[in-house]
PDB file of C-alpha atoms in Angstrom:
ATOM      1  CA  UNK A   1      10.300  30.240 -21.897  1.00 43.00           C
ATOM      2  CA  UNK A   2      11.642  32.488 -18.662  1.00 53.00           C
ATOM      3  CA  UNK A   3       9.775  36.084 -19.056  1.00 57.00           C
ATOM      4  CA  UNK A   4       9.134  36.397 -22.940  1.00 64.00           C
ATOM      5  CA  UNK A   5      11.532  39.453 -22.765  1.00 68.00           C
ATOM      6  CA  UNK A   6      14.821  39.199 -23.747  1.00 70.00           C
ATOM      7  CA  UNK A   7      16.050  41.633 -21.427  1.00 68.00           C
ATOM      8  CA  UNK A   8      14.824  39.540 -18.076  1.00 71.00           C
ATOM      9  CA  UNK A   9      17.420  37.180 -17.102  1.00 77.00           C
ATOM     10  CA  UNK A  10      17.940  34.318 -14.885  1.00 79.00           C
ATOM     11  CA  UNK A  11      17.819  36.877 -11.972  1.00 77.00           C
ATOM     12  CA  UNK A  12      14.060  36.951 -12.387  1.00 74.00           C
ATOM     13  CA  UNK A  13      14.292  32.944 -12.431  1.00 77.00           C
ATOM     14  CA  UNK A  14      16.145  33.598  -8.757  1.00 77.00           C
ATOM     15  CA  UNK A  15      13.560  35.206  -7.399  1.00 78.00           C
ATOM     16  CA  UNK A  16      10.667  32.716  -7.939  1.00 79.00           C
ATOM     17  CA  UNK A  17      12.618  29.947  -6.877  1.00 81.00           C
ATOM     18  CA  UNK A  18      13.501  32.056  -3.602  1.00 81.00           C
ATOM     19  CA  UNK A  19       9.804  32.663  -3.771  1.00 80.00           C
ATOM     20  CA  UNK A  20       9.015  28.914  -3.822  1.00 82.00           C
ATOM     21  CA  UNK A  21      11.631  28.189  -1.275  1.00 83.00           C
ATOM     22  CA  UNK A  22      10.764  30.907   1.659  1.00 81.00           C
ATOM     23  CA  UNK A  23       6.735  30.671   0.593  1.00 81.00           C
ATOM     24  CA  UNK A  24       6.327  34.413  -0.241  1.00 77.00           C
ATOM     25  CA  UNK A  25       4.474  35.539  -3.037  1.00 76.00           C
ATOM     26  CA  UNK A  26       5.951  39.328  -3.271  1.00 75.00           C
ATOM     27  CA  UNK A  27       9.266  40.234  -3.631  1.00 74.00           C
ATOM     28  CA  UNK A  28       9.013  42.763  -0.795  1.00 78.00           C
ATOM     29  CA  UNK A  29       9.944  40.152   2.599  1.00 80.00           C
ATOM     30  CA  UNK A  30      13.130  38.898   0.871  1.00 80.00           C
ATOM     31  CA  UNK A  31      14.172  42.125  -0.866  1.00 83.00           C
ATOM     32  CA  UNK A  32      16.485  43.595   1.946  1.00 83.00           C
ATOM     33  CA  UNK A  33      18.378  40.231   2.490  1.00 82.00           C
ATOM     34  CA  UNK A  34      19.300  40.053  -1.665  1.00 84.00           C
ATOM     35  CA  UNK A  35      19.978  43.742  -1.660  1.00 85.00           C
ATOM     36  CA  UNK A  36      22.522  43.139   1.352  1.00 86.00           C
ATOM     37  CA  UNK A  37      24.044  40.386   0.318  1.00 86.00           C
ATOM     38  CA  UNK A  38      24.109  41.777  -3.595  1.00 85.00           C
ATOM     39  CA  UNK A  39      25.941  44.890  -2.083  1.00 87.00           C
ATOM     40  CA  UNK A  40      28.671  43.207   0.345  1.00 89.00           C
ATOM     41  CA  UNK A  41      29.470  41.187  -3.116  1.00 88.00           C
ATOM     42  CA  UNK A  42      29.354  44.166  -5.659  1.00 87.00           C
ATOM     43  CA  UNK A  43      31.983  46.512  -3.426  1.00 89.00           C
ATOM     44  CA  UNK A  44      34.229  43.175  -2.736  1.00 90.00           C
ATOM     45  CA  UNK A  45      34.522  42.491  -6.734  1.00 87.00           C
ATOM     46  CA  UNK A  46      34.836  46.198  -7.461  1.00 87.00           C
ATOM     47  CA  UNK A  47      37.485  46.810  -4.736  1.00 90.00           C
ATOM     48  CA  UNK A  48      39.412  43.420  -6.218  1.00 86.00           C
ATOM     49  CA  UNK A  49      39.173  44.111  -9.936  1.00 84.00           C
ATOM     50  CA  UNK A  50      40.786  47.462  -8.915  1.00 86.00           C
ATOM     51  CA  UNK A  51      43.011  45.858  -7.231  1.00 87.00           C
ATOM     52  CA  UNK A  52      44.170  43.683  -9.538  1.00 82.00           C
ATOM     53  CA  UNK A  53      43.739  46.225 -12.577  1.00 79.00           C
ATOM     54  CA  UNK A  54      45.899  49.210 -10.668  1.00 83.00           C
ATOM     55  CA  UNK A  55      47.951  47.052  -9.123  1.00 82.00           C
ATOM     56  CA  UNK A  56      47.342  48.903  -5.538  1.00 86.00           C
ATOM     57  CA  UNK A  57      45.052  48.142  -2.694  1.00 89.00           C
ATOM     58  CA  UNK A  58      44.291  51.963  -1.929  1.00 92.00           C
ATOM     59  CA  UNK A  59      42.736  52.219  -6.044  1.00 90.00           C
ATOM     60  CA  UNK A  60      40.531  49.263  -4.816  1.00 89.00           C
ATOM     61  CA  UNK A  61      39.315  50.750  -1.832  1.00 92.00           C
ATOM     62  CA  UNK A  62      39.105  54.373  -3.280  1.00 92.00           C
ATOM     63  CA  UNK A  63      37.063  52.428  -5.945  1.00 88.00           C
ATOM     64  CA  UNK A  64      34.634  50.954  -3.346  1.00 88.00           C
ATOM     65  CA  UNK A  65      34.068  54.196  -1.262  1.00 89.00           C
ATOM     66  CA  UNK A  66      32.786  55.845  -4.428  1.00 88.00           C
ATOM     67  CA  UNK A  67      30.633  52.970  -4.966  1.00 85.00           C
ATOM     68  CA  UNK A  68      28.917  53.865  -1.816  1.00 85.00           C
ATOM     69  CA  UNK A  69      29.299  57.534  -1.442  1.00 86.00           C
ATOM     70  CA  UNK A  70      29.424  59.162  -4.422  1.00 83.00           C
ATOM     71  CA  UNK A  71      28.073  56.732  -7.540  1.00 78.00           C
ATOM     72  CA  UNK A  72      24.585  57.587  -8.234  1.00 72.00           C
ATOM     73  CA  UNK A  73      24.116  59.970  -5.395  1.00 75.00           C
ATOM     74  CA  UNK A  74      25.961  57.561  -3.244  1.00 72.00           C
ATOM     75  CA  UNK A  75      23.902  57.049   0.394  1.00 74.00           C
ATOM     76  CA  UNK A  76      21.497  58.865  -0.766  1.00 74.00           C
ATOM     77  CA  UNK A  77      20.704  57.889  -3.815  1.00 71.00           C
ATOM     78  CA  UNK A  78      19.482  54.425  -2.495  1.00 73.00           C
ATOM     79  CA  UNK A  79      21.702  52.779  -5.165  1.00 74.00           C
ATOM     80  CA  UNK A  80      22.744  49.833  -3.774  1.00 77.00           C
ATOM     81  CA  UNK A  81      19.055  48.966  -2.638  1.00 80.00           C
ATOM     82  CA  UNK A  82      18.442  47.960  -6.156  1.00 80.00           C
ATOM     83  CA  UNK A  83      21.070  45.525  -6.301  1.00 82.00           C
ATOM     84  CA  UNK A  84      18.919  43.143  -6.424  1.00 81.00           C
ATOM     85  CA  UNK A  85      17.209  44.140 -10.280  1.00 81.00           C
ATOM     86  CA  UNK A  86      18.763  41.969 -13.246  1.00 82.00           C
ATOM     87  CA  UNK A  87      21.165  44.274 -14.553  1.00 85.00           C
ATOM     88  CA  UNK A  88      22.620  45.557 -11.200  1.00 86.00           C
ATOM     89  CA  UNK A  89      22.999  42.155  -9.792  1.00 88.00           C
ATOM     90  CA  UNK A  90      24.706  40.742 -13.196  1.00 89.00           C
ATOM     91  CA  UNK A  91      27.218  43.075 -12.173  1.00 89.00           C
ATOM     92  CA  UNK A  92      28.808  41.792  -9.657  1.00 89.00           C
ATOM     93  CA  UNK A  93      30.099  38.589 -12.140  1.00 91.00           C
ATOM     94  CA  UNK A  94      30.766  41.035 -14.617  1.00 92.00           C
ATOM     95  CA  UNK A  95      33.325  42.378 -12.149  1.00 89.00           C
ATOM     96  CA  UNK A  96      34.676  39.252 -10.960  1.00 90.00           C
ATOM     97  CA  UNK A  97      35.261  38.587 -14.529  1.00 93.00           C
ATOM     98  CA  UNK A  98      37.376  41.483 -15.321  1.00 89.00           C
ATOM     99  CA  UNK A  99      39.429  40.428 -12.505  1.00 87.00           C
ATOM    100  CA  UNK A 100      39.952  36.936 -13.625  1.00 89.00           C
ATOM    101  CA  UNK A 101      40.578  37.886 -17.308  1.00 88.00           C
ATOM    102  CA  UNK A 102      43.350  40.487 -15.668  1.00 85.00           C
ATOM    103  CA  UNK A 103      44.850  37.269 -13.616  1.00 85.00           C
ATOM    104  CA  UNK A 104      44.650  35.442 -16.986  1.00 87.00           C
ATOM    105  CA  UNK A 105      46.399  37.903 -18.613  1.00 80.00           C
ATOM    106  CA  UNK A 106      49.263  38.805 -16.379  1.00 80.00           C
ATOM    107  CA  UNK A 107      49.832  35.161 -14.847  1.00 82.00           C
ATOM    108  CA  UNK A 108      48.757  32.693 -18.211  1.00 79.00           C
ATOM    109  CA  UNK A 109      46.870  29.915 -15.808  1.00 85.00           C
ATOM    110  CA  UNK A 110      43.514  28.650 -17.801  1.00 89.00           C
ATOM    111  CA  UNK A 111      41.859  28.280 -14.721  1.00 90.00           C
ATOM    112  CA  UNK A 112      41.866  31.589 -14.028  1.00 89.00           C
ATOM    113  CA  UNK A 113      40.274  31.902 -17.967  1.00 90.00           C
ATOM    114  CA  UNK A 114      37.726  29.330 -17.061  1.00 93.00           C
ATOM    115  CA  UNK A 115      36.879  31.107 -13.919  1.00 93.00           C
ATOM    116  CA  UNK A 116      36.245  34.374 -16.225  1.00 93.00           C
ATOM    117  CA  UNK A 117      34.142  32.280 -18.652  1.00 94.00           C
ATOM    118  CA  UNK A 118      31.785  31.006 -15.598  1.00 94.00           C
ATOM    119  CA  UNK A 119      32.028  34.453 -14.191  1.00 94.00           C
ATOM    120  CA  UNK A 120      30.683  36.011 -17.802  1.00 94.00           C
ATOM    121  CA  UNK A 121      27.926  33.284 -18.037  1.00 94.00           C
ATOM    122  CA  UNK A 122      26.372  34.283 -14.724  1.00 92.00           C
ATOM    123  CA  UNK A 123      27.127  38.020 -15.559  1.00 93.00           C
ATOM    124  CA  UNK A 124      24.979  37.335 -19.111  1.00 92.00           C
ATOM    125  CA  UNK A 125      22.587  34.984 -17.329  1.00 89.00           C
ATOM    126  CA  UNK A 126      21.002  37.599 -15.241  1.00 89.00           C
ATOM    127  CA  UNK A 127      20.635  40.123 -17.898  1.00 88.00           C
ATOM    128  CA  UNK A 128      21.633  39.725 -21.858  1.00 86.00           C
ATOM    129  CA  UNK A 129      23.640  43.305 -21.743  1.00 87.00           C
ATOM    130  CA  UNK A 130      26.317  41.765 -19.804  1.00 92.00           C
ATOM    131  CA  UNK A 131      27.181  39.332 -22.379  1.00 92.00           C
ATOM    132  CA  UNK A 132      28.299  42.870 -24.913  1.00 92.00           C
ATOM    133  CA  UNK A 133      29.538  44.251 -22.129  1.00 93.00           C
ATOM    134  CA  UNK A 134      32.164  41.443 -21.757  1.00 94.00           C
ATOM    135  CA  UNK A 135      32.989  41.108 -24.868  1.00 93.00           C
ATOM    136  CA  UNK A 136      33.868  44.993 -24.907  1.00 93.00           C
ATOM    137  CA  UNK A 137      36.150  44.343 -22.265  1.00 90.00           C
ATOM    138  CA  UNK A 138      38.012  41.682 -23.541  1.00 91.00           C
ATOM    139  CA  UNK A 139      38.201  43.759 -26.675  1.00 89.00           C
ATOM    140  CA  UNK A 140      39.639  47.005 -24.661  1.00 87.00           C
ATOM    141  CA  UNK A 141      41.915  44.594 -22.554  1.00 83.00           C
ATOM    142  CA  UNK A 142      42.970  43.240 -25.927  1.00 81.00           C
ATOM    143  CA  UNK A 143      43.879  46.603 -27.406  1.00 82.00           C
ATOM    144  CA  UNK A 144      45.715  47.668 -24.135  1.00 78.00           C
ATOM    145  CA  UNK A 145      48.089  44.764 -24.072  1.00 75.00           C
ATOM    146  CA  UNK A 146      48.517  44.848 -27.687  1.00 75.00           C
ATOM    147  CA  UNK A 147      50.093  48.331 -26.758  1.00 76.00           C
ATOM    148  CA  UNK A 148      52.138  47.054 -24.563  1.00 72.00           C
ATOM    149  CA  UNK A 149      53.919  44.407 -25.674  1.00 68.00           C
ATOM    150  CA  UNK A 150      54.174  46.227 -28.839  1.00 64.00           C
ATOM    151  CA  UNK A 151      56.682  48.367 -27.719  1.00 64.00           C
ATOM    152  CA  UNK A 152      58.792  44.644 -26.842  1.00 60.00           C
ATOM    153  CA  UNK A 153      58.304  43.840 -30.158  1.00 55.00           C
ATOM    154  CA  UNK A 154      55.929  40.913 -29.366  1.00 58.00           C
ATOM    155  CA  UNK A 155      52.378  41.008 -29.912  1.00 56.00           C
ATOM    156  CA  UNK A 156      51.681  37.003 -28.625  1.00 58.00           C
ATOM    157  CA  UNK A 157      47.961  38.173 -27.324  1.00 57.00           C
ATOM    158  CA  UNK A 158      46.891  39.406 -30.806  1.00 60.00           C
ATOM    159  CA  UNK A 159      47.779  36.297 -32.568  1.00 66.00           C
ATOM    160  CA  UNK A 160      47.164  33.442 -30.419  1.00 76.00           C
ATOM    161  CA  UNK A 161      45.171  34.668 -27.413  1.00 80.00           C
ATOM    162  CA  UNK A 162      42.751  37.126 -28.117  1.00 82.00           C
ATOM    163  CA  UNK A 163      40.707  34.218 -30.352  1.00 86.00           C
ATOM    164  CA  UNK A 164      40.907  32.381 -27.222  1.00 87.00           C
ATOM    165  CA  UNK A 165      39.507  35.086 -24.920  1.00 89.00           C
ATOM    166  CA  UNK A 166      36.707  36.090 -27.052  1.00 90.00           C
ATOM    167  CA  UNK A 167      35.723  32.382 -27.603  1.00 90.00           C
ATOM    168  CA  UNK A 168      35.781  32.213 -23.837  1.00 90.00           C
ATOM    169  CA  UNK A 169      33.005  34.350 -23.596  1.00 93.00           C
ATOM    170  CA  UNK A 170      30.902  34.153 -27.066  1.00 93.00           C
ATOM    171  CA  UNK A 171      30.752  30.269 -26.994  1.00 93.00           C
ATOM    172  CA  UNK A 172      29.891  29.973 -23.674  1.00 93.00           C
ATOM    173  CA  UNK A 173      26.995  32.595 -24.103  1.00 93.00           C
ATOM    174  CA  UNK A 174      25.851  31.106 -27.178  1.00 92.00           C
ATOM    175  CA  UNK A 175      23.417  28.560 -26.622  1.00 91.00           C
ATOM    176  CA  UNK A 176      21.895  30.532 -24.306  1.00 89.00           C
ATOM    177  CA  UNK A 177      21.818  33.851 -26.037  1.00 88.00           C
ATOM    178  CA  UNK A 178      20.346  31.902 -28.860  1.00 88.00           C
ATOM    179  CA  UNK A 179      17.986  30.223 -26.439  1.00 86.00           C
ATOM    180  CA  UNK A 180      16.615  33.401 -25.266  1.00 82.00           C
ATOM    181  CA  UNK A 181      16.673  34.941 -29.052  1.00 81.00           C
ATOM    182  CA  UNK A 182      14.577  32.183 -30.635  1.00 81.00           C
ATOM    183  CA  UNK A 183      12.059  31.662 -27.513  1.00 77.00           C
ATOM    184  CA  UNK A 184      11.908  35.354 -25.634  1.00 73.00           C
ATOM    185  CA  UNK A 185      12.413  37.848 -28.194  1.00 65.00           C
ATOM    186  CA  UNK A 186       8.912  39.751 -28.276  1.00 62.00           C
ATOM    187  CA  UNK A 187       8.975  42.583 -25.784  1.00 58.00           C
ATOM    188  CA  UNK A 188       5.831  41.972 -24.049  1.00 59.00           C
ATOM    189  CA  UNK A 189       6.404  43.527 -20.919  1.00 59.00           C
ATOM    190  CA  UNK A 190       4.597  47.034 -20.815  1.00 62.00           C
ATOM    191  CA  UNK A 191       7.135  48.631 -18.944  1.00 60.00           C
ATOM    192  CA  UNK A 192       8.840  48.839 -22.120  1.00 60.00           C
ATOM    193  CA  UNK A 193       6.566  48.930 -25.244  1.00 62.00           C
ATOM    194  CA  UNK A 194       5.631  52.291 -24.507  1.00 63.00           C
ATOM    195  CA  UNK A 195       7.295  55.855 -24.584  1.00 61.00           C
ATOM    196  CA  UNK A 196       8.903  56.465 -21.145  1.00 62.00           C
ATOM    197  CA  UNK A 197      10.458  59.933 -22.540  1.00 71.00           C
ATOM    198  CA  UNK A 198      12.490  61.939 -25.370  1.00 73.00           C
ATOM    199  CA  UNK A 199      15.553  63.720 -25.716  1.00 76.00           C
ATOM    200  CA  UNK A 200      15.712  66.065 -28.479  1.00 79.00           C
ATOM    201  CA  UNK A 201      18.459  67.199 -30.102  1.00 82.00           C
ATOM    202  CA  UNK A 202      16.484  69.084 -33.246  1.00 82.00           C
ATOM    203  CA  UNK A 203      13.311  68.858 -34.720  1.00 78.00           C
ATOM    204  CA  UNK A 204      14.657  65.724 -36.479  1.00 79.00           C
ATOM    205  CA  UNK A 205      17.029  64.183 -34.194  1.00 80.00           C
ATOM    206  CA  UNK A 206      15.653  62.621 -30.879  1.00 76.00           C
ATOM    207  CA  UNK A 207      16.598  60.052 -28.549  1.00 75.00           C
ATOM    208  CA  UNK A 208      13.702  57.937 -27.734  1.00 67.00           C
ATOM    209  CA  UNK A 209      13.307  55.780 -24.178  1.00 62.00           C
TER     210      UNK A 209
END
């Protein structure tokens, strides 16, 4: 058992052993130094899945400047000081492995696929909604290269790869997505068994938080 809420990942499990290992008991002395270190990381994978997406170091670096100006209110906005939180922090793999899914794709080297299948355990580890979120992507890479070589009369990706791409990610995730199913399921944390607010739409359509 981790949190006994599916949604808190391995992240959480990080910052009890850092905890343990710098003998605080709050979050609050080791905070900035994650939340640095978590930033640095997220704009360097950003910049280098643009990179590597685009094909062009200015997309990259245009990419990384609205990470820190303009996302979320950029500067001010505090964004990047909650790196640190599950989902924000799971991130930064899920970046790195759109970039080594891209390499996979445009240079054919499995180490570059088994790099992406680490990359999408960490991303999954420290929060469950990374492990959809990479599937997605290899899903939308999928389609996009199916495109492509469509129009050279091969489509080698649909039939042989993309099996091997998606079981890249799924069985890697398994055992612990089924882990954390069977054991931490039950969302006992208060912060999200109650009503945090409502959307609606019309009398009979709402969109709950």
């Amino acid at each position: 058992m981790l949190t006994r809420d599916l949604r808190k990942g391995l992240a959480h499990a990080m910052w009890g052993a850092l905890n343990c290992l710098t003998g605080h008991e709050g979050a609050e002395p080791i905070w900035p130094v994650i939340s640095t270190i978590g930033s640095v990381f997220n704009i360097l994978a950003l910049f280098y899945a643009g990179v590597l997406l685009f094909g062009n170091p200015i997309i990259g670096l245009l990419s990384a400047l609205l990470l820190v100006f303009i996302y979320y209110d950029g500067l001010a906005g505090l964004k990047l000081t909650f790196t640190p939180y599950g989902f924000p922090f799971g991130i930064i793999f899920l970046l790195l492995f759109l970039a080594f899914l891209i390499i996979f794709l445009r240079q054919g080297r499995w180490c570059h696929l088994a790099l992406a299948s680490l990359a999408s355990f960490a991303a999954t580890g420290t929060h469950i909604g990374h492990f959809i979120l990479a599937i997605f992507l290899v899903v939308v890479l999928s389609i996009g290269e199916w495109i492509e070589q469509d129009r050279s009369g091969k489509r080698i990706l649909v039939k042989k790869l993309f099996p091997v791409l998606l079981g890249s990610v799924v069985l890697v995730n398994l055992p612990y997505v089924l882990m954390r199913y069977i054991n931490d399921y039950a969302p006992n944390n208060i912060i999200h068994t109650h009503m945090q607010g409502m959307l609606m739409f019309t009398d009979q359509i709402r969109v709950m938080n």
